[in-house]
PDB file of C-alpha atoms in Angstrom:
ATOM      1  CA  MET A   1     -19.690  10.050  -9.217  1.00 73.00           C
ATOM      2  CA  SER A   2     -17.696   7.160 -10.646  1.00 80.00           C
ATOM      3  CA  LYS A   3     -15.105   4.821  -9.225  1.00 80.00           C
ATOM      4  CA  VAL A   4     -11.710   4.848 -10.969  1.00 82.00           C
ATOM      5  CA  ILE A   5      -8.548   2.824 -10.631  1.00 83.00           C
ATOM      6  CA  ALA A   6      -5.252   3.218 -12.457  1.00 82.00           C
ATOM      7  CA  ASP A   7      -4.022   0.198 -14.392  1.00 85.00           C
ATOM      8  CA  SER A   8      -0.894   0.005 -12.225  1.00 84.00           C
ATOM      9  CA  ASP A   9      -2.971   0.198  -9.039  1.00 86.00           C
ATOM     10  CA  ALA A  10      -5.281  -2.549 -10.287  1.00 89.00           C
ATOM     11  CA  GLU A  11      -2.273  -4.743 -11.020  1.00 91.00           C
ATOM     12  CA  GLU A  12      -0.803  -4.076  -7.566  1.00 91.00           C
ATOM     13  CA  GLY A  13      -4.154  -4.798  -5.943  1.00 91.00           C
ATOM     14  CA  LEU A  14      -4.592  -8.078  -7.755  1.00 94.00           C
ATOM     15  CA  THR A  15      -1.029  -9.122  -6.911  1.00 95.00           C
ATOM     16  CA  ALA A  16      -1.595  -8.259  -3.243  1.00 95.00           C
ATOM     17  CA  ALA A  17      -4.884 -10.194  -3.277  1.00 96.00           C
ATOM     18  CA  ALA A  18      -3.179 -13.221  -4.828  1.00 96.00           C
ATOM     19  CA  HIS A  19      -0.552 -13.164  -2.068  1.00 97.00           C
ATOM     20  CA  ARG A  20      -3.210 -12.903   0.653  1.00 96.00           C
ATOM     21  CA  ILE A  21      -5.190 -15.781  -0.860  1.00 96.00           C
ATOM     22  CA  ARG A  22      -2.026 -17.889  -1.051  1.00 97.00           C
ATOM     23  CA  ASP A  23      -1.266 -17.057   2.582  1.00 96.00           C
ATOM     24  CA  PHE A  24      -4.791 -18.034   3.594  1.00 94.00           C
ATOM     25  CA  PHE A  25      -4.542 -21.451   1.944  1.00 94.00           C
ATOM     26  CA  ASN A  26      -1.050 -21.978   3.374  1.00 96.00           C
ATOM     27  CA  ALA A  27      -2.437 -21.249   6.837  1.00 95.00           C
ATOM     28  CA  ARG A  28      -5.305 -23.650   6.203  1.00 93.00           C
ATOM     29  CA  SER A  29      -2.874 -26.395   5.250  1.00 95.00           C
ATOM     30  CA  ASN A  30      -1.141 -25.848   8.617  1.00 96.00           C
ATOM     31  CA  GLY A  31      -4.327 -26.643  10.543  1.00 93.00           C
ATOM     32  CA  THR A  32      -7.447 -25.093  11.988  1.00 90.00           C
ATOM     33  CA  GLU A  33      -5.616 -22.984  14.557  1.00 93.00           C
ATOM     34  CA  ALA A  34      -3.258 -21.476  11.941  1.00 93.00           C
ATOM     35  CA  GLU A  35      -6.213 -20.726   9.674  1.00 92.00           C
ATOM     36  CA  SER A  36      -8.120 -19.100  12.529  1.00 90.00           C
ATOM     37  CA  ASP A  37      -5.056 -17.002  13.460  1.00 92.00           C
ATOM     38  CA  TRP A  38      -4.604 -15.876   9.850  1.00 93.00           C
ATOM     39  CA  LEU A  39      -8.274 -14.890   9.528  1.00 92.00           C
ATOM     40  CA  HIS A  40      -8.080 -12.939  12.777  1.00 91.00           C
ATOM     41  CA  ASP A  41      -4.835 -11.186  11.773  1.00 92.00           C
ATOM     42  CA  TYR A  42      -6.085 -10.258   8.291  1.00 91.00           C
ATOM     43  CA  PHE A  43      -9.628  -9.204   9.140  1.00 89.00           C
ATOM     44  CA  SER A  44      -9.125  -8.020  12.750  1.00 86.00           C
ATOM     45  CA  SER A  45     -12.689  -9.108  13.341  1.00 78.00           C
ATOM     46  CA  PRO A  46     -14.407 -12.339  14.340  1.00 71.00           C
ATOM     47  CA  GLY A  47     -16.844 -14.139  12.102  1.00 76.00           C
ATOM     48  CA  TYR A  48     -14.903 -14.492   8.867  1.00 78.00           C
ATOM     49  CA  GLY A  49     -14.397 -18.203   9.511  1.00 76.00           C
ATOM     50  CA  GLU A  50     -18.115 -18.646   8.796  1.00 84.00           C
ATOM     51  CA  PHE A  51     -17.767 -17.661   5.129  1.00 87.00           C
ATOM     52  CA  ALA A  52     -17.342 -20.149   2.300  1.00 91.00           C
ATOM     53  CA  ASP A  53     -13.964 -20.142   0.527  1.00 91.00           C
ATOM     54  CA  HIS A  54     -15.305 -18.355  -2.566  1.00 94.00           C
ATOM     55  CA  GLU A  55     -16.791 -15.620  -0.343  1.00 94.00           C
ATOM     56  CA  LEU A  56     -13.479 -15.124   1.474  1.00 92.00           C
ATOM     57  CA  ILE A  57     -11.652 -14.894  -1.842  1.00 94.00           C
ATOM     58  CA  GLU A  58     -14.121 -12.271  -3.115  1.00 94.00           C
ATOM     59  CA  ILE A  59     -13.752 -10.259   0.104  1.00 93.00           C
ATOM     60  CA  ILE A  60      -9.946 -10.372  -0.059  1.00 94.00           C
ATOM     61  CA  ILE A  61      -9.918  -9.231  -3.701  1.00 93.00           C
ATOM     62  CA  GLU A  62     -12.384  -6.416  -2.976  1.00 90.00           C
ATOM     63  CA  ARG A  63     -10.393  -5.245   0.069  1.00 90.00           C
ATOM     64  CA  GLU A  64      -7.087  -5.181  -1.776  1.00 90.00           C
ATOM     65  CA  LEU A  65      -8.545  -3.345  -4.774  1.00 87.00           C
ATOM     66  CA  PHE A  66     -10.740  -0.989  -2.716  1.00 83.00           C
ATOM     67  CA  GLN A  67      -7.667   0.512  -1.054  1.00 82.00           C
ATOM     68  CA  ARG A  68      -6.528   1.699  -4.479  1.00 84.00           C
ATOM     69  CA  VAL A  69      -9.823   3.009  -5.869  1.00 82.00           C
ATOM     70  CA  GLY A  70     -10.386   6.699  -6.427  1.00 83.00           C
ATOM     71  CA  GLU A  71     -13.415   8.689  -7.487  1.00 84.00           C
ATOM     72  CA  ALA A  72     -14.233  10.992 -10.340  1.00 85.00           C
ATOM     73  CA  TYR A  73     -16.914  13.653 -10.018  1.00 83.00           C
ATOM     74  CA  ARG A  74     -18.142  16.070 -12.678  1.00 84.00           C
ATOM     75  CA  CYS A  75     -19.676  19.262 -11.327  1.00 84.00           C
ATOM     76  CA  SER A  76     -23.090  19.830 -12.875  1.00 85.00           C
ATOM     77  CA  ALA A  77     -22.748  23.602 -12.409  1.00 85.00           C
ATOM     78  CA  CYS A  78     -19.317  24.316 -13.887  1.00 83.00           C
ATOM     79  CA  GLY A  79     -18.530  21.114 -15.780  1.00 82.00           C
ATOM     80  CA  ARG A  80     -15.134  20.659 -14.158  1.00 83.00           C
ATOM     81  CA  LEU A  81     -13.943  17.128 -13.474  1.00 84.00           C
ATOM     82  CA  PHE A  82     -12.587  16.379 -10.014  1.00 83.00           C
ATOM     83  CA  LEU A  83     -10.341  13.340  -9.661  1.00 82.00           C
ATOM     84  CA  PHE A  84      -9.811  11.953  -6.168  1.00 80.00           C
ATOM     85  CA  LYS A  85      -6.856   9.567  -6.390  1.00 75.00           C
ATOM     86  CA  ARG A  86      -8.067   7.609  -3.369  1.00 66.00           C
ATOM     87  CA  GLU A  87     -11.496   7.417  -1.853  1.00 58.00           C
ATOM     88  CA  PHE A  88     -11.862  10.048   0.886  1.00 61.00           C
ATOM     89  CA  ASP A  89      -9.020  12.115  -0.630  1.00 63.00           C
ATOM     90  CA  GLN A  90      -9.495  15.728   0.454  1.00 70.00           C
ATOM     91  CA  HIS A  91      -7.496  17.387  -2.351  1.00 73.00           C
ATOM     92  CA  PRO A  92      -8.636  16.305  -5.811  1.00 74.00           C
ATOM     93  CA  GLU A  93      -7.019  17.186  -9.076  1.00 73.00           C
ATOM     94  CA  GLN A  94      -9.256  19.455 -11.145  1.00 72.00           C
ATOM     95  CA  PHE A  95      -9.707  19.450 -14.906  1.00 67.00           C
ATOM     96  CA  THR A  96     -11.653  21.733 -17.189  1.00 75.00           C
ATOM     97  CA  LEU A  97     -13.110  19.641 -19.951  1.00 67.00           C
ATOM     98  CA  GLU A  98     -12.902  20.964 -23.476  1.00 70.00           C
ATOM     99  CA  PRO A  99     -15.081  19.560 -26.217  1.00 68.00           C
ATOM    100  CA  SER A 100     -13.059  17.079 -28.200  1.00 67.00           C
ATOM    101  CA  PRO A 101     -12.937  17.487 -31.953  1.00 68.00           C
ATOM    102  CA  ARG A 102     -15.141  15.029 -33.721  1.00 68.00           C
ATOM    103  CA  ILE A 103     -13.613  12.906 -36.437  1.00 64.00           C
ATOM    104  CA  ASP A 104     -16.302  13.812 -38.950  1.00 62.00           C
ATOM    105  CA  ASP A 105     -16.032  17.624 -38.377  1.00 53.00           C
TER     106      ASP A 105
END
């Protein structure tokens, strides 16, 4: 099993993360209450105010990218490749892998 992400999805995820990080620092500049409200709205869970800034930034980036990550699985019995476009996708695309020609053949 491997994690996969399309280039366009990675770009969208990083852009979304950048916007969330900007929003977080804008809220912080508006005071403790605004920062606390933003953290609550984004995470829907208490306790995120206890993290250092670099930890919050890492979590935001991971969350925004994780939503766009899929999985690839190669069946050991039949050799087919199953591509799940999003994690927990129930209907993967299936591919039968053919040996690729080698350059020196």
